[in-house]
Tab-separated table of C-alpha atoms in Angstrom:
chain	number	residue	atom	x	y	z
A	4	UNK	CA	-13.706	-74.186	-27.943
A	5	UNK	CA	-11.042	-74.817	-25.284
A	6	UNK	CA	-8.283	-74.756	-27.938
A	7	UNK	CA	-9.686	-71.526	-29.371
A	8	UNK	CA	-9.706	-69.899	-25.926
A	9	UNK	CA	-6.119	-71.022	-25.280
A	10	UNK	CA	-5.084	-69.377	-28.537
A	11	UNK	CA	-6.271	-66.078	-27.023
A	12	UNK	CA	-3.987	-66.582	-24.010
A	13	UNK	CA	-6.580	-67.924	-21.553
A	14	UNK	CA	-5.751	-70.786	-19.190
A	15	UNK	CA	-8.581	-73.298	-19.661
A	16	UNK	CA	-9.804	-76.333	-17.706
A	17	UNK	CA	-12.670	-78.493	-18.998
A	18	UNK	CA	-15.302	-80.616	-17.255
A	19	UNK	CA	-17.828	-82.962	-18.854
A	20	UNK	CA	-20.386	-82.981	-16.053
A	21	UNK	CA	-21.326	-81.212	-12.831
A	22	UNK	CA	-19.234	-83.444	-10.574
A	23	UNK	CA	-16.087	-82.787	-12.586
A	24	UNK	CA	-16.907	-79.087	-12.577
A	25	UNK	CA	-17.348	-79.073	-8.785
A	26	UNK	CA	-14.012	-80.866	-8.377
A	27	UNK	CA	-12.190	-78.365	-10.581
A	28	UNK	CA	-13.781	-75.376	-8.811
A	29	UNK	CA	-12.720	-76.728	-5.424
A	30	UNK	CA	-9.170	-77.461	-6.580
A	31	UNK	CA	-8.155	-74.085	-7.992
A	32	UNK	CA	-9.176	-70.473	-8.486
A	33	UNK	CA	-11.079	-69.445	-11.623
A	34	UNK	CA	-11.972	-66.038	-12.971
A	35	UNK	CA	-14.780	-67.135	-15.294
A	36	UNK	CA	-17.034	-70.162	-15.827
A	37	UNK	CA	-18.496	-71.035	-19.260
A	38	UNK	CA	-21.448	-73.264	-18.532
A	39	UNK	CA	-23.760	-75.215	-20.829
A	40	UNK	CA	-27.192	-75.616	-19.283
A	41	UNK	CA	-27.426	-79.189	-20.576
A	42	UNK	CA	-24.599	-81.451	-19.421
A	43	UNK	CA	-25.929	-84.898	-20.279
A	44	UNK	CA	-28.411	-85.714	-17.558
A	45	UNK	CA	-27.312	-82.776	-15.382
A	46	UNK	CA	-29.014	-79.385	-15.175
A	47	UNK	CA	-26.554	-76.509	-15.328
A	48	UNK	CA	-28.876	-74.241	-13.373
A	49	UNK	CA	-27.876	-76.053	-10.165
A	50	UNK	CA	-24.233	-75.125	-10.687
A	51	UNK	CA	-25.040	-71.431	-11.265
A	52	UNK	CA	-26.561	-71.015	-7.799
A	53	UNK	CA	-23.794	-73.098	-6.188
A	54	UNK	CA	-21.069	-70.971	-7.739
A	55	UNK	CA	-22.833	-67.774	-6.710
A	56	UNK	CA	-22.856	-68.875	-3.062
A	57	UNK	CA	-19.490	-70.650	-2.799
A	58	UNK	CA	-17.418	-68.668	-5.313
A	59	UNK	CA	-18.951	-65.182	-5.623
A	60	UNK	CA	-15.865	-63.822	-7.423
A	61	UNK	CA	-16.326	-66.216	-10.363
A	62	UNK	CA	-18.147	-64.713	-13.362
A	63	UNK	CA	-20.622	-67.163	-14.960
A	64	UNK	CA	-21.426	-67.113	-18.694
A	65	UNK	CA	-24.184	-69.471	-19.790
A	66	UNK	CA	-24.314	-71.206	-23.191
A	67	UNK	CA	-27.426	-72.958	-24.453
A	68	UNK	CA	-29.007	-73.990	-27.702
A	69	UNK	CA	-32.507	-73.962	-26.270
A	70	UNK	CA	-32.833	-70.446	-24.917
A	71	UNK	CA	-36.120	-68.676	-24.388
A	72	UNK	CA	-36.669	-65.241	-22.854
A	73	UNK	CA	-37.745	-66.973	-19.649
A	74	UNK	CA	-34.538	-69.056	-19.636
A	75	UNK	CA	-32.437	-65.898	-19.858
A	76	UNK	CA	-34.330	-64.283	-16.986
A	77	UNK	CA	-33.942	-67.379	-14.800
A	78	UNK	CA	-30.223	-67.632	-15.551
A	79	UNK	CA	-29.591	-64.005	-14.646
A	80	UNK	CA	-31.667	-64.323	-11.483
A	81	UNK	CA	-29.694	-67.439	-10.513
A	82	UNK	CA	-26.447	-65.446	-10.721
A	83	UNK	CA	-25.199	-65.653	-14.308
A	84	UNK	CA	-23.567	-62.585	-15.833
A	85	UNK	CA	-24.914	-63.235	-19.344
A	86	UNK	CA	-26.539	-65.900	-21.497
A	87	UNK	CA	-25.431	-66.693	-25.052
A	88	UNK	CA	-27.392	-68.731	-27.559
A	89	UNK	CA	-25.647	-71.396	-29.656
A	90	UNK	CA	-24.247	-71.292	-32.204
A	91	UNK	CA	-22.057	-68.541	-30.795
A	92	UNK	CA	-19.973	-66.319	-33.027
A	93	UNK	CA	-16.297	-66.088	-32.073
A	94	UNK	CA	-16.429	-62.310	-31.774
A	95	UNK	CA	-19.618	-62.516	-29.695
A	96	UNK	CA	-18.063	-64.988	-27.285
A	97	UNK	CA	-14.818	-63.023	-27.011
A	98	UNK	CA	-16.754	-59.803	-26.296
A	99	UNK	CA	-18.871	-61.529	-23.639
A	100	UNK	CA	-15.740	-62.903	-21.923
A	101	UNK	CA	-14.066	-59.483	-21.939
A	102	UNK	CA	-17.203	-57.832	-20.532
A	103	UNK	CA	-17.540	-60.489	-17.844
A	104	UNK	CA	-13.912	-60.207	-16.733
A	105	UNK	CA	-14.097	-56.405	-16.787
A	106	UNK	CA	-17.243	-56.455	-14.658
A	107	UNK	CA	-15.561	-58.846	-12.236
A	108	UNK	CA	-12.548	-56.527	-11.951
A	109	UNK	CA	-14.797	-53.538	-11.261
A	110	UNK	CA	-16.663	-55.468	-8.558
A	111	UNK	CA	-13.390	-56.478	-6.889
A	112	UNK	CA	-12.104	-52.904	-7.010
A	113	UNK	CA	-15.333	-51.626	-5.460
A	114	UNK	CA	-14.980	-54.194	-2.698
A	115	UNK	CA	-11.413	-53.090	-2.005
A	116	UNK	CA	-12.518	-49.458	-1.900
A	117	UNK	CA	-15.323	-50.298	0.523
A	118	UNK	CA	-12.897	-52.168	2.760
A	119	UNK	CA	-10.453	-49.260	2.600
A	120	UNK	CA	-13.244	-46.834	3.505
A	121	UNK	CA	-14.285	-49.056	6.409
A	122	UNK	CA	-10.731	-48.942	7.755
A	123	UNK	CA	-10.406	-45.179	7.323
A	124	UNK	CA	-13.821	-44.604	8.884
A	125	UNK	CA	-13.443	-47.091	11.721
A	126	UNK	CA	-11.805	-46.838	15.116
A	127	UNK	CA	-8.691	-48.470	13.634
A	128	UNK	CA	-7.843	-45.086	12.123
A	129	UNK	CA	-8.198	-43.154	15.394
A	130	UNK	CA	-4.619	-43.091	16.678
A	131	UNK	CA	-4.387	-42.734	20.443
A	132	UNK	CA	-2.921	-44.070	23.654
A	133	UNK	CA	-4.941	-41.662	25.786
A	134	UNK	CA	-7.130	-43.340	28.379
A	135	UNK	CA	-9.987	-40.889	27.754
A	136	UNK	CA	-10.091	-41.799	24.077
A	137	UNK	CA	-9.960	-45.509	24.923
A	138	UNK	CA	-12.981	-45.025	27.188
A	139	UNK	CA	-14.742	-43.298	24.273
A	140	UNK	CA	-14.053	-46.388	22.153
A	141	UNK	CA	-15.838	-48.493	24.778
A	142	UNK	CA	-18.823	-46.139	24.661
A	143	UNK	CA	-18.918	-46.362	20.853
A	144	UNK	CA	-19.031	-50.155	20.989
A	145	UNK	CA	-21.819	-49.980	23.585
A	146	UNK	CA	-24.087	-47.584	21.676
A	147	UNK	CA	-23.276	-48.523	18.072
A	148	UNK	CA	-26.461	-50.520	17.536
A	149	UNK	CA	-28.736	-48.395	19.708
A	150	UNK	CA	-31.250	-46.194	17.920
A	151	UNK	CA	-30.844	-43.447	20.518
A	152	UNK	CA	-29.380	-40.145	19.376
A	153	UNK	CA	-25.706	-39.504	20.079
A	154	UNK	CA	-24.319	-36.014	20.715
A	155	UNK	CA	-20.600	-35.556	20.058
A	156	UNK	CA	-19.070	-32.423	21.560
A	157	UNK	CA	-15.568	-31.043	21.281
A	158	UNK	CA	-13.536	-28.219	19.835
A	159	UNK	CA	-13.040	-27.766	16.104
A	160	UNK	CA	-10.593	-30.280	14.687
A	161	UNK	CA	-10.931	-32.910	17.437
A	162	UNK	CA	-12.391	-35.517	15.057
A	163	UNK	CA	-16.142	-35.394	15.639
A	164	UNK	CA	-16.929	-36.470	12.070
A	165	UNK	CA	-14.496	-39.387	12.335
A	166	UNK	CA	-16.119	-40.588	15.556
A	167	UNK	CA	-19.571	-40.347	13.942
A	168	UNK	CA	-18.387	-42.487	11.025
A	169	UNK	CA	-16.826	-44.958	13.443
A	170	UNK	CA	-20.176	-45.350	15.239
A	171	UNK	CA	-21.855	-46.012	11.887
A	172	UNK	CA	-19.206	-48.542	10.838
A	173	UNK	CA	-19.524	-50.364	14.175
A	174	UNK	CA	-23.308	-50.664	13.836
A	175	UNK	CA	-25.575	-53.067	11.959
A	176	UNK	CA	-26.382	-50.139	9.636
A	177	UNK	CA	-22.863	-50.097	8.173
A	178	UNK	CA	-24.045	-51.338	4.757
A	179	UNK	CA	-26.565	-48.512	4.532
A	180	UNK	CA	-25.851	-44.839	3.755
A	181	UNK	CA	-23.934	-42.490	6.022
A	182	UNK	CA	-25.156	-38.993	5.170
A	183	UNK	CA	-23.459	-35.879	6.554
A	184	UNK	CA	-24.959	-32.394	6.717
A	185	UNK	CA	-23.081	-29.278	7.873
A	186	UNK	CA	-25.954	-27.326	9.421
A	187	UNK	CA	-23.901	-24.162	9.817
A	188	UNK	CA	-23.083	-24.001	6.113
A	189	UNK	CA	-26.679	-23.461	4.980
A	190	UNK	CA	-29.238	-20.724	5.643
A	191	UNK	CA	-32.359	-21.846	7.462
A	192	UNK	CA	-34.659	-22.132	4.424
A	193	UNK	CA	-32.131	-24.191	2.458
A	194	UNK	CA	-31.336	-26.357	5.477
A	195	UNK	CA	-34.999	-27.336	5.805
A	196	UNK	CA	-35.116	-28.353	2.143
A	197	UNK	CA	-31.789	-30.173	2.501
A	198	UNK	CA	-32.989	-32.217	5.474
A	199	UNK	CA	-36.601	-32.894	4.578
A	200	UNK	CA	-36.707	-32.385	0.810
A	201	UNK	CA	-39.296	-30.354	-1.080
A	202	UNK	CA	-42.014	-30.790	-3.664
A	203	UNK	CA	-42.111	-29.099	-7.034
A	204	UNK	CA	-43.232	-25.485	-6.746
A	205	UNK	CA	-42.680	-25.281	-2.986
A	206	UNK	CA	-40.660	-22.102	-3.481
A	207	UNK	CA	-39.042	-20.099	-6.231
A	208	UNK	CA	-36.546	-22.312	-8.017
A	209	UNK	CA	-38.076	-25.613	-6.880
A	210	UNK	CA	-38.524	-26.931	-10.414
A	211	UNK	CA	-38.625	-30.611	-9.396
A	212	UNK	CA	-39.229	-32.723	-6.327
A	213	UNK	CA	-36.191	-33.222	-4.101
A	214	UNK	CA	-35.517	-36.065	-1.678
A	215	UNK	CA	-34.189	-34.882	1.702
A	216	UNK	CA	-31.238	-36.209	3.680
A	217	UNK	CA	-33.466	-37.866	6.274
A	218	UNK	CA	-34.969	-39.988	3.503
A	219	UNK	CA	-31.597	-40.664	1.869
A	220	UNK	CA	-30.277	-41.927	5.215
A	221	UNK	CA	-33.250	-44.251	5.765
A	222	UNK	CA	-32.032	-47.400	7.580
A	223	UNK	CA	-28.617	-45.750	7.739
A	224	UNK	CA	-27.101	-42.871	9.703
A	225	UNK	CA	-27.595	-39.114	9.419
A	226	UNK	CA	-24.820	-36.963	10.882
A	227	UNK	CA	-25.834	-33.383	11.688
A	228	UNK	CA	-22.721	-31.303	12.309
A	229	UNK	CA	-22.801	-27.840	13.937
A	230	UNK	CA	-26.261	-28.468	15.338
A	231	UNK	CA	-25.841	-25.520	17.695
A	232	UNK	CA	-26.317	-23.142	14.753
A	233	UNK	CA	-29.884	-24.311	14.033
A	234	UNK	CA	-32.518	-21.575	14.283
A	235	UNK	CA	-35.407	-21.816	16.779
A	236	UNK	CA	-37.834	-22.706	13.952
A	237	UNK	CA	-35.539	-25.469	12.707
A	238	UNK	CA	-35.114	-26.764	16.257
A	239	UNK	CA	-38.883	-27.283	16.501
A	240	UNK	CA	-38.914	-29.311	13.270
A	241	UNK	CA	-35.915	-31.373	14.364
A	242	UNK	CA	-37.540	-32.134	17.709
A	243	UNK	CA	-40.568	-33.634	15.994
A	244	UNK	CA	-38.623	-35.809	13.567
A	245	UNK	CA	-36.296	-37.051	16.322
A	246	UNK	CA	-39.276	-37.977	18.477
A	247	UNK	CA	-41.567	-39.506	15.877
A	248	UNK	CA	-39.256	-40.110	12.876
A	249	UNK	CA	-41.935	-38.529	10.700
A	250	UNK	CA	-41.882	-35.355	8.625
A	251	UNK	CA	-43.350	-33.618	5.593
A	252	UNK	CA	-41.378	-32.256	2.685
A	253	UNK	CA	-41.278	-28.485	2.263
A	254	UNK	CA	-44.511	-27.568	0.492
A	255	UNK	CA	-45.863	-31.116	0.827
A	256	UNK	CA	-48.710	-32.609	2.819
A	257	UNK	CA	-47.812	-36.306	2.781
A	258	UNK	CA	-46.210	-37.531	5.999
A	259	UNK	CA	-43.102	-39.646	5.463
A	260	UNK	CA	-41.668	-42.111	7.971
A	261	UNK	CA	-38.017	-43.095	8.190
A	262	UNK	CA	-35.796	-45.412	10.208
A	263	UNK	CA	-32.768	-43.161	10.511
A	264	UNK	CA	-30.096	-43.173	13.191
A	265	UNK	CA	-29.184	-39.564	14.023
A	266	UNK	CA	-25.785	-38.470	15.334
A	267	UNK	CA	-25.249	-34.794	16.119
A	268	UNK	CA	-22.132	-32.754	16.828
A	269	UNK	CA	-21.278	-29.282	18.044
A	270	UNK	CA	-18.321	-27.280	19.305
A	271	UNK	CA	-20.636	-25.143	21.450
A	272	UNK	CA	-21.679	-25.583	25.066
A	273	UNK	CA	-25.347	-26.441	24.457
A	274	UNK	CA	-26.210	-26.368	28.154
A	275	UNK	CA	-25.070	-22.741	28.248
A	276	UNK	CA	-27.053	-22.082	25.058
A	277	UNK	CA	-30.142	-23.522	26.785
A	278	UNK	CA	-29.609	-21.228	29.767
A	279	UNK	CA	-29.218	-18.276	27.388
A	280	UNK	CA	-32.418	-19.185	25.539
A	281	UNK	CA	-30.616	-19.872	22.237
A	282	UNK	CA	-31.314	-23.621	22.234
A	283	UNK	CA	-34.524	-25.420	23.131
A	284	UNK	CA	-34.364	-27.341	26.375
A	285	UNK	CA	-36.620	-30.172	25.137
A	286	UNK	CA	-34.481	-30.642	22.025
A	287	UNK	CA	-31.344	-30.628	24.166
A	288	UNK	CA	-32.638	-33.490	26.290
A	289	UNK	CA	-33.802	-35.339	23.180
A	290	UNK	CA	-30.379	-35.269	21.489
A	291	UNK	CA	-28.270	-35.586	24.626
A	292	UNK	CA	-29.170	-39.225	25.311
A	293	UNK	CA	-25.549	-40.285	24.864
A	294	UNK	CA	-22.925	-37.537	25.029
A	295	UNK	CA	-19.398	-38.231	23.800
A	296	UNK	CA	-16.992	-35.467	24.812
A	297	UNK	CA	-13.782	-35.422	22.764
A	298	UNK	CA	-10.713	-34.053	24.574
A	299	UNK	CA	-8.682	-31.305	22.947
A	300	UNK	CA	-5.280	-32.270	21.571
A	301	UNK	CA	-3.486	-30.190	24.230
A	302	UNK	CA	-5.119	-32.497	26.814
A	303	UNK	CA	-3.626	-35.607	25.203
A	304	UNK	CA	-0.101	-34.491	24.338
A	305	UNK	CA	1.107	-38.071	24.666
A	306	UNK	CA	-0.661	-38.798	21.370
A	307	UNK	CA	1.199	-36.082	19.446
A	308	UNK	CA	4.253	-38.225	18.522
A	309	UNK	CA	1.925	-41.001	17.357
A	310	UNK	CA	-0.173	-38.637	15.265
A	311	UNK	CA	2.889	-36.862	13.875
A	312	UNK	CA	4.364	-40.154	12.731
A	313	UNK	CA	1.154	-41.129	10.927
A	314	UNK	CA	0.685	-37.719	9.270
A	315	UNK	CA	4.371	-37.541	8.360
A	316	UNK	CA	4.432	-40.889	6.557
A	317	UNK	CA	1.183	-40.127	4.741
A	318	UNK	CA	2.473	-36.727	3.607
A	319	UNK	CA	5.853	-38.173	2.603
A	320	UNK	CA	4.189	-40.872	0.528
A	321	UNK	CA	1.852	-38.402	-1.171
A	322	UNK	CA	4.605	-35.896	-1.966
A	323	UNK	CA	7.294	-38.436	-2.779
A	324	UNK	CA	9.642	-37.104	-0.071
A	325	UNK	CA	12.106	-39.186	1.946
A	326	UNK	CA	11.552	-38.026	5.526
A	327	UNK	CA	12.381	-39.901	8.738
A	328	UNK	CA	10.711	-37.756	11.387
A	329	UNK	CA	11.079	-34.807	13.773
A	330	UNK	CA	14.134	-34.310	15.938
A	331	UNK	CA	13.824	-34.145	19.718
A	332	UNK	CA	13.781	-30.354	19.960
A	333	UNK	CA	11.047	-29.992	17.324
A	334	UNK	CA	8.949	-32.661	19.046
A	335	UNK	CA	9.305	-30.768	22.332
A	336	UNK	CA	7.776	-27.679	20.755
A	337	UNK	CA	5.026	-29.671	19.072
A	338	UNK	CA	4.026	-31.151	22.419
A	339	UNK	CA	4.226	-27.804	24.226
A	340	UNK	CA	2.079	-25.922	21.696
A	341	UNK	CA	-1.639	-25.716	22.700
A	342	UNK	CA	-3.083	-26.541	19.231
A	343	UNK	CA	-6.207	-24.357	19.080
A	344	UNK	CA	-7.041	-26.110	15.796
A	345	UNK	CA	-6.416	-29.516	17.381
A	346	UNK	CA	-5.668	-32.587	15.247
A	347	UNK	CA	-6.577	-30.868	11.985
A	348	UNK	CA	-4.046	-28.101	12.672
A	349	UNK	CA	-1.374	-30.616	13.666
A	350	UNK	CA	-1.881	-32.473	10.383
A	351	UNK	CA	-1.470	-29.234	8.426
A	352	UNK	CA	1.720	-28.332	10.319
A	353	UNK	CA	3.228	-31.771	9.668
A	354	UNK	CA	2.339	-31.664	5.963
A	355	UNK	CA	3.864	-28.168	5.710
A	356	UNK	CA	7.072	-29.341	7.360
A	357	UNK	CA	7.364	-32.332	5.014
A	358	UNK	CA	6.855	-30.179	1.924
A	359	UNK	CA	9.259	-27.405	2.920
A	360	UNK	CA	12.069	-29.439	4.456
A	361	UNK	CA	15.140	-30.396	2.443
A	362	UNK	CA	16.490	-32.850	5.022
A	363	UNK	CA	15.340	-36.274	6.126
A	364	UNK	CA	15.077	-35.134	9.748
A	365	UNK	CA	12.646	-32.281	10.431
A	366	UNK	CA	13.855	-29.584	12.822
A	367	UNK	CA	12.583	-26.453	14.549
A	368	UNK	CA	13.345	-24.502	11.362
A	369	UNK	CA	10.653	-26.529	9.579
A	370	UNK	CA	7.918	-25.492	12.021
A	371	UNK	CA	5.713	-22.419	11.544
A	372	UNK	CA	6.689	-19.378	13.668
A	373	UNK	CA	3.582	-19.507	15.854
A	374	UNK	CA	4.495	-23.041	16.965
A	375	UNK	CA	8.105	-22.050	17.628
A	376	UNK	CA	6.886	-18.933	19.454
A	377	UNK	CA	8.764	-16.312	17.462
A	378	UNK	CA	5.526	-14.510	16.563
A	379	UNK	CA	2.204	-14.014	18.277
A	380	UNK	CA	-0.132	-16.927	17.639
A	381	UNK	CA	-3.041	-15.634	15.499
A	382	UNK	CA	-5.185	-18.549	16.700
A	383	UNK	CA	-4.661	-18.050	20.439
A	384	UNK	CA	-8.026	-16.276	20.682
A	385	UNK	CA	-9.686	-19.570	19.719
A	386	UNK	CA	-8.500	-21.210	22.932
A	387	UNK	CA	-11.168	-21.610	25.624
A	388	UNK	CA	-11.073	-19.297	28.593
A	389	UNK	CA	-9.038	-20.657	31.458
A	390	UNK	CA	-6.122	-21.930	29.353
A	391	UNK	CA	-3.066	-20.102	30.723
A	392	UNK	CA	-1.170	-18.058	28.198
A	393	UNK	CA	1.917	-19.895	29.387
A	394	UNK	CA	0.521	-22.979	27.702
A	395	UNK	CA	-0.903	-20.992	24.834
A	396	UNK	CA	2.428	-19.620	23.635
A	397	UNK	CA	5.572	-21.789	23.571
A	398	UNK	CA	8.193	-19.053	23.413
A	399	UNK	CA	11.858	-19.519	22.666
A	400	UNK	CA	13.279	-16.691	24.696
A	401	UNK	CA	11.518	-13.668	23.199
A	402	UNK	CA	8.455	-12.187	24.809
A	403	UNK	CA	5.517	-12.062	22.406
A	404	UNK	CA	2.661	-9.606	22.640
A	405	UNK	CA	0.235	-12.401	23.516
A	406	UNK	CA	2.310	-13.767	26.371
A	407	UNK	CA	1.491	-10.903	28.691
A	408	UNK	CA	2.758	-11.458	32.181
A	409	UNK	CA	3.141	-15.181	31.945
A	410	UNK	CA	5.550	-15.740	29.055
A	411	UNK	CA	5.546	-19.059	27.191
A	412	UNK	CA	6.840	-22.597	27.354
A	413	UNK	CA	10.578	-22.291	26.800
A	414	UNK	CA	12.597	-24.196	24.331
A	415	UNK	CA	15.103	-26.007	26.514
A	416	UNK	CA	17.887	-25.121	24.147
A	417	UNK	CA	17.034	-21.435	24.377
A	418	UNK	CA	19.477	-19.168	26.076
A	419	UNK	CA	22.851	-17.600	25.430
A	420	UNK	CA	24.422	-20.959	24.687
A	421	UNK	CA	22.024	-21.566	21.797
A	422	UNK	CA	22.432	-18.140	20.253
A	423	UNK	CA	18.947	-16.867	21.099
A	424	UNK	CA	18.652	-13.305	22.366
A	425	UNK	CA	15.808	-11.280	23.745
A	426	UNK	CA	14.463	-8.840	21.206
A	427	UNK	CA	14.693	-5.275	22.680
A	428	UNK	CA	11.733	-4.156	20.572
A	429	UNK	CA	9.569	-6.594	22.514
A	430	UNK	CA	10.173	-4.535	25.678
A	431	UNK	CA	8.220	-1.558	24.322
A	432	UNK	CA	5.549	-0.289	26.730
A	433	UNK	CA	6.649	-2.800	29.399
A	434	UNK	CA	7.817	-2.132	32.918
A	435	UNK	CA	11.096	-3.615	34.098
A	436	UNK	CA	9.216	-6.280	36.009
A	437	UNK	CA	7.197	-7.278	32.948
A	438	UNK	CA	10.298	-7.386	30.740
A	439	UNK	CA	12.134	-9.633	33.218
A	440	UNK	CA	9.300	-12.115	33.545
A	441	UNK	CA	10.309	-14.127	30.474
A	442	UNK	CA	13.922	-14.818	31.589
A	443	UNK	CA	12.809	-15.291	35.202
A	444	UNK	CA	10.238	-17.828	34.126
A	445	UNK	CA	12.779	-19.779	32.077
A	446	UNK	CA	15.235	-19.924	34.969
A	447	UNK	CA	12.581	-21.187	37.389
A	448	UNK	CA	11.229	-23.697	34.876
A	449	UNK	CA	14.709	-25.001	34.078
A	450	UNK	CA	15.435	-25.489	37.782
A	451	UNK	CA	12.083	-27.171	38.427
A	452	UNK	CA	12.782	-29.669	35.685
A	453	UNK	CA	16.336	-30.173	36.937
A	454	UNK	CA	14.963	-31.242	40.330
A	455	UNK	CA	11.980	-33.112	38.812
A	456	UNK	CA	9.504	-30.481	40.030
A	457	UNK	CA	10.606	-30.765	43.666
A	458	UNK	CA	9.741	-27.279	44.899
A	459	UNK	CA	11.787	-27.407	48.090
A	460	UNK	CA	14.956	-28.367	46.192
A	461	UNK	CA	14.177	-25.763	43.536
A	462	UNK	CA	13.803	-23.001	46.137
A	463	UNK	CA	17.105	-23.974	47.775
A	464	UNK	CA	18.922	-23.998	44.427
A	465	UNK	CA	17.556	-20.545	43.565
A	466	UNK	CA	18.352	-19.271	47.076
A	467	UNK	CA	14.781	-18.125	47.737
A	468	UNK	CA	12.272	-19.348	50.281
A	469	UNK	CA	9.489	-21.695	49.245
A	470	UNK	CA	6.747	-19.127	49.760
A	471	UNK	CA	8.446	-16.756	47.319
A	472	UNK	CA	8.843	-19.616	44.819
A	473	UNK	CA	5.157	-20.531	45.078
A	474	UNK	CA	4.135	-16.914	44.490
A	475	UNK	CA	6.407	-16.578	41.483
A	476	UNK	CA	5.175	-19.875	40.011
A	477	UNK	CA	1.597	-18.711	40.325
A	478	UNK	CA	2.325	-15.289	38.840
A	479	UNK	CA	4.298	-16.778	35.939
A	480	UNK	CA	1.773	-19.522	35.181
A	481	UNK	CA	4.041	-22.368	36.292
A	482	UNK	CA	1.624	-23.813	38.844
A	483	UNK	CA	-0.650	-25.368	36.214
A	484	UNK	CA	-0.220	-29.193	36.464
A	485	UNK	CA	-0.841	-29.532	32.725
A	486	UNK	CA	2.444	-27.733	32.107
A	487	UNK	CA	4.431	-30.341	34.007
A	488	UNK	CA	2.559	-33.132	32.236
A	489	UNK	CA	3.182	-31.641	28.805
A	490	UNK	CA	6.888	-31.147	29.384
A	491	UNK	CA	7.360	-34.571	30.966
A	492	UNK	CA	5.616	-36.158	27.967
A	493	UNK	CA	8.000	-34.318	25.668
A	494	UNK	CA	10.857	-36.253	27.265
């Protein structure tokens, strides 16, 4: 048989008893083991279980001339892939070997995919140097194995789903399902069926029984995104299941119990929703056991170069482009822009730049106009109240309609020497004072940076007193400390 297998291109080692087989298995790597259940005085069944424990990647095919149905069952239960009865036809043996090796390859590929998913879903994939994010990592490690509910809050695009997956991957439930439900994407009646399941005939169209997400996530994790959109009736049902971990299917009477870890997320201020009567207070306290607040990207501008580099290389690899990175001027604008769509928007901007650029180094010309500041930002309305428009619109010398009285973060290269000019059409319906605010702001900002934000030196250089400088800085939105931080990070 060994000669016949070699003729088919297989590398074959032989062993006459269990001890020789154990020696060979320990000495080198094997893909498949052909094992006779009777090796003289030895019982091959012992080797099956040993191989399964010590060498789980080795596929075991059993050969025997004394097979019974019970023997086949015992061999499979012990860890064999298949059992063949002697005498074995050549074609039968060759087919069994091919099936065994194919099954082994599929199992290895599945393992690689699971490992890849673990990496993508874990904290290893959350790129940051920001101290607030590092503190969040500590919280995740602390609560990963707790059964208590976790509420993740943050603006759209800050990575709430990624953090939820990271909690699951860090927990002892990582081998069990992670089930995600976007509560805001479903009407109330469908959401109830989606979460709890339904029985046949519960409503029009319920032709069969359906298992709900709570049941599918049993012993795993259920992630409820956009929980702030849940209706009052749904909030009552969620409160019960989060307290007792029991529920009934829609249209059913049998109470089901589950062991499900629940993580919830929202971009809303739930405490304000409680005060407004839109969210139940008791449910709020039930889900807000551990609250993880994700900072917006504009609050961690130091991470933007790191994120850009990761997104750029991923996009370049996917599209087959040879791209090195952003130049200094483009990175300045990326760090000055407020990113109302947060990390998700940054990823889209980087992918766009990679696809549209014809050079290895990406420049300002590869950025969308709202990031450069040549047009009004259509997403500026998504920014929370209290974010100065100076941070919300990184202008390059022109005054956009959304800048109002405060202008935008200037491109340092802007000015006559760089060829930029103020657009006269942008002065329409503006007083002289309003029209001059953009240039005045750039001059003050340039001088502040020249003297490293020393206000006394800046006032002397501009030949104005410090009180006048302070008033102008406040009026032009230059007194916000986040502005200095963002521009310093850009350098």
